[in-house]
Amino acid sequence: MSTNGMESWAVDLKDVGAIYPFQGSEVVMVIIGLVFWIGWHVLQTRQENAEIEADMAADRTGDETRRAIDRH
């Protein structure tokens, strides 16, 4: 099975173009990569916002902050 379209390496290299795998699917791979990248940032932002909100909710009274200041 060949992913780059070459069946034999016993050829004249001047007649060979690109030899990387999955030739012709670069645009699809770039689109998939962009969707993954943007999706990852959206998920990461949501998780960080939820974590910050949980931390803020846990210390609404400020008691934890006062105890931390008093310790030092």
Short mmCIF file of C-alpha atoms in Angstrom, two decimals:
data_model
loop_
_atom_site.label_atom_id
_atom_site.label_comp_id
_atom_site.label_asym_id
_atom_site.label_seq_id
_atom_site.Cartn_x
_atom_site.Cartn_y
_atom_site.Cartn_z
CA MET A 1 0.00 0.00 0.00
CA SER A 2 1.38 3.37 -0.98
CA THR A 3 0.17 6.66 0.46
CA ASN A 4 2.26 8.81 -1.86
CA GLY A 5 1.29 7.27 -5.19
CA MET A 6 4.66 5.64 -5.90
CA GLU A 7 4.60 1.89 -6.48
CA SER A 8 8.35 1.54 -6.96
CA TRP A 9 11.37 3.56 -5.82
CA ALA A 10 13.40 2.32 -8.80
CA VAL A 11 12.61 5.37 -10.92
CA ASP A 12 14.47 8.38 -12.20
CA LEU A 13 14.07 11.06 -9.51
CA LYS A 14 13.94 13.88 -12.06
CA ASP A 15 10.56 12.48 -13.17
CA VAL A 16 9.21 12.34 -9.63
CA GLY A 17 7.34 15.27 -8.13
CA ALA A 18 6.20 15.40 -4.56
CA ILE A 19 6.79 12.21 -2.58
CA TYR A 20 5.07 13.03 0.69
CA PRO A 21 2.04 10.99 1.73
CA PHE A 22 -1.56 11.96 1.00
CA GLN A 23 -0.73 14.28 -1.87
CA GLY A 24 -3.66 16.40 -2.97
CA SER A 25 -5.34 16.41 0.41
CA GLU A 26 -3.42 19.36 1.86
CA VAL A 27 -6.39 21.75 1.78
CA VAL A 28 -8.60 19.27 3.62
CA MET A 29 -5.88 18.69 6.23
CA VAL A 30 -5.42 22.45 6.73
CA ILE A 31 -9.18 22.89 7.20
CA ILE A 32 -9.30 20.00 9.68
CA GLY A 33 -6.33 21.47 11.53
CA LEU A 34 -7.93 24.91 11.74
CA VAL A 35 -11.21 23.48 12.98
CA PHE A 36 -9.36 21.43 15.61
CA TRP A 37 -7.24 24.43 16.65
CA ILE A 38 -10.18 26.82 16.99
CA GLY A 39 -12.30 24.16 18.72
CA TRP A 40 -9.52 23.48 21.20
CA HIS A 41 -9.28 27.17 22.06
CA VAL A 42 -13.05 27.44 22.55
CA LEU A 43 -13.08 24.41 24.87
CA GLN A 44 -10.02 25.61 26.76
CA THR A 45 -11.54 29.06 27.28
CA ARG A 46 -14.79 27.57 28.56
CA GLN A 47 -12.97 25.31 31.01
CA GLU A 48 -10.78 28.13 32.29
CA ASN A 49 -13.77 30.43 32.72
CA ALA A 50 -15.61 27.72 34.67
CA GLU A 51 -12.57 27.17 36.89
CA ILE A 52 -12.15 30.89 37.57
CA GLU A 53 -15.87 31.23 38.32
CA ALA A 54 -15.67 28.30 40.76
CA ASP A 55 -12.68 29.89 42.49
CA MET A 56 -14.47 33.23 42.71
CA ALA A 57 -17.62 31.58 44.05
CA ALA A 58 -15.62 29.71 46.68
CA ASP A 59 -14.17 32.95 48.00
CA ARG A 60 -17.08 35.39 47.70
CA THR A 61 -16.85 36.31 51.37
CA GLY A 62 -13.11 36.93 51.26
CA ASP A 63 -12.46 34.81 54.35
CA GLU A 64 -9.95 32.64 52.59
CA THR A 65 -8.10 35.69 51.32
CA ARG A 66 -8.01 37.25 54.82
CA ARG A 67 -6.66 34.02 56.30
CA ALA A 68 -3.96 33.88 53.62
CA ILE A 69 -2.98 37.49 54.33
CA ASP A 70 -2.94 36.86 58.08
CA ARG A 71 -0.63 33.86 57.64
CA HIS A 72 2.01 36.05 56.05
#
